Amino acid sequence: MATYDVTASPIKINDVTKIMGKISLFRKINILSFLRRLNSTVDSTETEKFSLSLKEWWDDRKGPAAALHSMNTVRVPLIKEALIGTRDEAGELGPHPLKGFSILDVGCGGGILCESLGELGSDVLGIDPNPVAINVATTHLMLTKNSSDIKDRVKYQSCSLEDLIKADSEPIDTDSSSEDFDCVVASEVLEHVADVDMFVHQLSQMAKPGGSVVFSTINRTIPSLFLAKMAAEYIFNILPRGTHDWNKFVTPEELDEIVKRHSMSTVSVIGLGYNPLTNVWNYQSDTNMNYFLHAIKQ
Amino acid sequence: MASLMKLLQKQPHSFSLLSSTMRSYSNEPLYDLVIVGGGMVGQALAVCVGQTPAMSNARVLLLESSTEAPPTTSPNQHYSNRVCALSLGSVHFFKSYGVWPLITSIRAKPFKKIHVWDACSPSSIGFSVDDLSDSLYSISSEQYTGQSHEEGLSHDALGYIVENDVILQALSNKVNEESNIEIKRGVTLKSIDHTQMKDSINNPWLSLPLSDGTCISMKLLVGADGVKSRVRKLGGFQDPVNWNYDQSAVVATLDIEEGMSENTVAWQRFLPDGPIALLPLTDDKCSLVWSTVPSHAEQLMKMSPEDFVASVNTALFAEFPQDQLVSSANEVLRNAISIVSPGSVSVRQLPPTIKDIEGESRGMFPLGFSHSPHYVKQRIALIGDAAHRVHPLAGLGVNIGLGDVIYLHEELLKTSTAGGDWGNITSLLSYERESQRLNMPIMAAIDGLQRLFSTSLTPFVALRSLGLQLTAAAQPIKDIIVNYAQRKY
């Protein structure tokens, strides 16, 4: 990923170490990503579902990622609320309300969420086991951002969460102790992982004590079977068929239990409503379909 | 460092992709927002964006085709013949962006009543603050008049009559204060590059060649360039639905006889050829907006000042032949209403008598209705008259345009606070839905009212007369109309 800094902006190799605070971490991950993955929460059949092209990932008008683009209008303010206690809907906090915060986006895909979080001033690391998606994310960031500071704030790495944890736990440099994040985000990934319990445990490991872990996912209910799975994949064709396996969906109650097991406590759960005709999301009290859960690591 | 270099070489395939596409637009300045048209709505949008903290790093360009400097009106100067009736919603909008004190420091005249009456029947309606339902009134008294003293807001005003030039001057002073807004005068756009619409990945931004030979890129282009919008045309928008009313408006500034009471009523009379309106400017001056058939308008333009004043007075006071059928139908209704709700039938008041016309203040322009089926496209939005134009009948044009500014700004704010891209079509479509939802009914009402009143055919006259009677008596209908006039968006 550092490749792009070198080509797109006039940054000398000497500066790269300075700019990338997490450089030691990236080096470790790269080595690790060549190792065979054991004990993984990554489901390889799931990973292949997301080999979309740059055009597919970044088409906010139609196609498989359109709903994820518009979902930013609700999930970004909720992540903001988790970090700074307000959604700042009036925009009073200026253009960079998340300045100084570090966010890990697990399962970042084509970087739809990472770029928006980076726009608000935070330092974002997006990881995804699918190298195609990471390549899309990196390319898009370099293609479309005109200011160089956001390119420095947002980083991507093709690796799994366990790669990151292994890299984190093997101190190579002395300054690698503070690799934990203010907020760890698992948005629209929970429904795709093989072992939810272990995945949540890993997310918790990456958060600072007192930091946040936030989830957005689909509830396992009868309405969600018909609407989020059947209608989205077979009637509206919003998503490619087979995107979701309903049996993997997690209910908010189950998730609350799981986060408790891994020394976190749920702060809030909010329902997210989606209108497929207008591609508009809104907040709602009903969590039967999509919901957002904010937990704090103790 | 050696290991780092090795790492850098691991993803070589992305090099070519980048170098071929980056080149094409990296040299052009990239704006977050380009507004075409420095009229009231264009400048109002610039002021909103400039004053929103979340948008403070946005780079904004305002393109104005004319090279003229903004108007400078001093408080004791002659009145301009082009005025707006600002609703309280628009006043509130100007207040929240600090524009209102600049307007009142020049001049603005509150009106406390709207009096509408018909030339062909005995019916009339009057609106005043007393007509506001309690809940609305409590909102309005709190929000609009809380600081009435220092900001020159009258507690019982329904709206304000302000000259267009005064609004423009206040807005351009504000725009000049905003450091992130750049202004180019005397520049127009030559074309719009449509390749972006087809290939948003390799051409993420809209790029435009300008008449001064430069080329600029932007995330969002806003057409605020009026009825004959170039943005609408070059952007490939479907042609607007439009028709001319076969009417022209004659405007002028008039001196009136000073009456016993203060001049705070907006008068409007429906004549067979179109409505004539007198809007208060000062205690002894009014602004005239007279819509009539083009041949009559031309006559009015050519006649001597004395004849013109006489014509206006005739239009305001003359009794037109009233159809027997209409009169008797009205009589029946009037009796019926007075039985059901005594005291609700309004007593007609008289408009002021015109004394003289101010210098060369007469002007004339054709009237029309137009509505663009779409207000937005990927990376393009239309606001104000570029999207819709109404009959000046109710003085609502600019209020509807400012509504567009408010809804578009709201959507841009949502996008900004979610770290998104201003040109994204989903949020632009939300703007379109919201503003059309609110614009269509009032535009249809104005158009319908205009059509209904521009005929002297008996059934229509009877219908509108009964309509006006019913409106005067029926509180809920009156509320709807007053609500619109007072809407805080």
mmCIF file of N, CA and C in Angstrom, chain B residues 245-252 271 273-276 288-304 307-309 311-312 315 357 361-367 391:
data_model
loop_
_atom_site.group_PDB
_atom_site.id
_atom_site.type_symbol
_atom_site.label_atom_id
_atom_site.label_comp_id
_atom_site.label_asym_id
_atom_site.label_seq_id
_atom_site.Cartn_x
_atom_site.Cartn_y
_atom_site.Cartn_z
ATOM 1 N N TYR B 245 -48.120 32.898 -19.643
ATOM 2 C CA TYR B 245 -49.493 33.202 -19.266
ATOM 3 C C TYR B 245 -50.151 34.147 -20.246
ATOM 4 N N ASP B 246 -49.402 34.527 -21.291
ATOM 5 C CA ASP B 246 -49.856 35.583 -22.171
ATOM 6 C C ASP B 246 -50.150 36.813 -21.318
ATOM 7 N N GLN B 247 -49.233 37.031 -20.409
ATOM 8 C CA GLN B 247 -49.356 38.173 -19.517
ATOM 9 C C GLN B 247 -47.993 38.785 -19.325
ATOM 10 N N SER B 248 -48.000 40.077 -19.079
ATOM 11 C CA SER B 248 -46.759 40.746 -18.718
ATOM 12 C C SER B 248 -46.990 41.449 -17.399
ATOM 13 N N ALA B 249 -45.904 41.646 -16.674
ATOM 14 C CA ALA B 249 -46.038 42.383 -15.425
ATOM 15 C C ALA B 249 -45.471 43.774 -15.623
ATOM 16 N N VAL B 250 -46.219 44.755 -15.158
ATOM 17 C CA VAL B 250 -45.722 46.120 -15.160
ATOM 18 C C VAL B 250 -45.409 46.457 -13.704
ATOM 19 N N VAL B 251 -44.186 46.936 -13.475
ATOM 20 C CA VAL B 251 -43.801 47.287 -12.114
ATOM 21 C C VAL B 251 -43.475 48.773 -12.050
ATOM 22 N N ALA B 252 -43.657 49.352 -10.874
ATOM 23 C CA ALA B 252 -43.356 50.774 -10.687
ATOM 24 C C ALA B 252 -43.336 51.086 -9.200
ATOM 25 N N LEU B 271 -58.304 41.438 -11.292
ATOM 26 C CA LEU B 271 -59.039 42.073 -12.386
ATOM 27 C C LEU B 271 -59.216 41.029 -13.488
ATOM 28 N N ASP B 273 -58.174 40.954 -16.418
ATOM 29 C CA ASP B 273 -56.944 40.719 -17.177
ATOM 30 C C ASP B 273 -55.769 40.229 -16.327
ATOM 31 N N GLY B 274 -55.958 40.179 -15.029
ATOM 32 C CA GLY B 274 -54.862 39.714 -14.173
ATOM 33 C C GLY B 274 -54.825 40.491 -12.877
ATOM 34 N N PRO B 275 -54.048 40.020 -11.913
ATOM 35 C CA PRO B 275 -54.038 40.677 -10.605
ATOM 36 C C PRO B 275 -53.175 41.941 -10.575
ATOM 37 N N ILE B 276 -53.614 42.901 -9.789
ATOM 38 C CA ILE B 276 -52.811 44.100 -9.540
ATOM 39 C C ILE B 276 -52.477 44.091 -8.055
ATOM 40 N N LEU B 288 -45.661 48.641 -7.129
ATOM 41 C CA LEU B 288 -46.778 48.103 -7.911
ATOM 42 C C LEU B 288 -46.312 46.895 -8.719
ATOM 43 N N VAL B 289 -47.100 45.830 -8.701
ATOM 44 C CA VAL B 289 -46.880 44.707 -9.618
ATOM 45 C C VAL B 289 -48.226 44.444 -10.282
ATOM 46 N N TRP B 290 -48.325 44.774 -11.544
ATOM 47 C CA TRP B 290 -49.610 44.673 -12.236
ATOM 48 C C TRP B 290 -49.455 43.692 -13.399
ATOM 49 N N SER B 291 -50.129 42.562 -13.270
ATOM 50 C CA SER B 291 -50.068 41.568 -14.336
ATOM 51 C C SER B 291 -51.257 41.770 -15.261
ATOM 52 N N THR B 292 -50.971 41.860 -16.533
ATOM 53 C CA THR B 292 -52.070 42.103 -17.474
ATOM 54 C C THR B 292 -51.682 41.561 -18.849
ATOM 55 N N VAL B 293 -52.603 41.717 -19.823
ATOM 56 C CA VAL B 293 -52.283 41.217 -21.169
ATOM 57 C C VAL B 293 -51.180 42.097 -21.767
ATOM 58 N N PRO B 294 -50.291 41.507 -22.606
ATOM 59 C CA PRO B 294 -49.131 42.256 -23.097
ATOM 60 C C PRO B 294 -49.484 43.572 -23.787
ATOM 61 N N SER B 295 -50.591 43.606 -24.569
ATOM 62 C CA SER B 295 -50.908 44.851 -25.282
ATOM 63 C C SER B 295 -51.237 45.962 -24.284
ATOM 64 N N HIS B 296 -51.979 45.606 -23.257
ATOM 65 C CA HIS B 296 -52.328 46.581 -22.230
ATOM 66 C C HIS B 296 -51.072 47.030 -21.474
ATOM 67 N N ALA B 297 -50.182 46.067 -21.209
ATOM 68 C CA ALA B 297 -48.944 46.389 -20.507
ATOM 69 C C ALA B 297 -48.133 47.402 -21.309
ATOM 70 N N GLU B 298 -48.082 47.202 -22.625
ATOM 71 C CA GLU B 298 -47.330 48.141 -23.457
ATOM 72 C C GLU B 298 -47.936 49.531 -23.401
ATOM 73 N N GLN B 299 -49.260 49.585 -23.454
ATOM 74 C CA GLN B 299 -49.942 50.883 -23.317
ATOM 75 C C GLN B 299 -49.557 51.557 -22.000
ATOM 76 N N LEU B 300 -49.602 50.753 -20.941
ATOM 77 C CA LEU B 300 -49.283 51.312 -19.627
ATOM 78 C C LEU B 300 -47.864 51.863 -19.582
ATOM 79 N N MET B 301 -46.954 51.200 -20.308
ATOM 80 C CA MET B 301 -45.570 51.640 -20.334
ATOM 81 C C MET B 301 -45.418 52.965 -21.065
ATOM 82 N N LYS B 302 -46.238 53.134 -22.119
ATOM 83 C CA LYS B 302 -46.071 54.311 -22.985
ATOM 84 C C LYS B 302 -46.786 55.549 -22.469
ATOM 85 N N MET B 303 -47.859 55.385 -21.708
ATOM 86 C CA MET B 303 -48.694 56.542 -21.357
ATOM 87 C C MET B 303 -47.967 57.516 -20.418
ATOM 88 N N SER B 304 -48.503 58.722 -20.356
ATOM 89 C CA SER B 304 -47.888 59.757 -19.517
ATOM 90 C C SER B 304 -48.043 59.369 -18.045
ATOM 91 N N ASP B 307 -51.587 59.787 -16.779
ATOM 92 C CA ASP B 307 -52.523 58.755 -17.243
ATOM 93 C C ASP B 307 -52.251 57.428 -16.539
ATOM 94 N N PHE B 308 -50.995 57.151 -16.302
ATOM 95 C CA PHE B 308 -50.632 55.894 -15.650
ATOM 96 C C PHE B 308 -51.227 55.845 -14.246
ATOM 97 N N VAL B 309 -51.049 56.947 -13.496
ATOM 98 C CA VAL B 309 -51.595 57.015 -12.140
ATOM 99 C C VAL B 309 -53.115 56.851 -12.169
ATOM 100 N N SER B 311 -54.853 55.259 -14.445
ATOM 101 C CA SER B 311 -55.169 53.859 -14.761
ATOM 102 C C SER B 311 -55.054 52.976 -13.533
ATOM 103 N N VAL B 312 -54.018 53.215 -12.750
ATOM 104 C CA VAL B 312 -53.833 52.385 -11.547
ATOM 105 C C VAL B 312 -54.995 52.615 -10.581
ATOM 106 N N ALA B 315 -57.994 50.840 -11.804
ATOM 107 C CA ALA B 315 -57.891 49.396 -11.602
ATOM 108 C C ALA B 315 -58.161 49.020 -10.152
ATOM 109 N N ILE B 357 -46.218 58.823 -9.652
ATOM 110 C CA ILE B 357 -45.287 57.738 -9.908
ATOM 111 C C ILE B 357 -43.867 58.278 -9.794
ATOM 112 N N SER B 361 -39.463 54.845 -12.811
ATOM 113 C CA SER B 361 -39.503 53.547 -12.125
ATOM 114 C C SER B 361 -40.341 52.488 -12.839
ATOM 115 N N ARG B 362 -40.988 52.859 -13.958
ATOM 116 C CA ARG B 362 -41.805 51.854 -14.654
ATOM 117 C C ARG B 362 -40.945 50.795 -15.347
ATOM 118 N N GLY B 363 -41.351 49.555 -15.246
ATOM 119 C CA GLY B 363 -40.645 48.480 -15.955
ATOM 120 C C GLY B 363 -41.644 47.414 -16.341
ATOM 121 N N MET B 364 -41.234 46.536 -17.247
ATOM 122 C CA MET B 364 -42.180 45.522 -17.736
ATOM 123 C C MET B 364 -41.420 44.245 -18.038
ATOM 124 N N PHE B 365 -42.017 43.081 -17.723
ATOM 125 C CA PHE B 365 -41.403 41.806 -18.104
ATOM 126 C C PHE B 365 -42.481 40.757 -18.341
ATOM 127 N N PRO B 366 -42.213 39.800 -19.233
ATOM 128 C CA PRO B 366 -43.215 38.777 -19.513
ATOM 129 C C PRO B 366 -43.318 37.779 -18.362
ATOM 130 N N LEU B 367 -44.475 37.154 -18.212
ATOM 131 C CA LEU B 367 -44.675 36.200 -17.126
ATOM 132 C C LEU B 367 -44.811 34.794 -17.687
ATOM 133 N N HIS B 391 -45.714 32.445 -11.234
ATOM 134 C CA HIS B 391 -46.337 33.747 -11.412
ATOM 135 C C HIS B 391 -46.022 34.594 -10.175
#
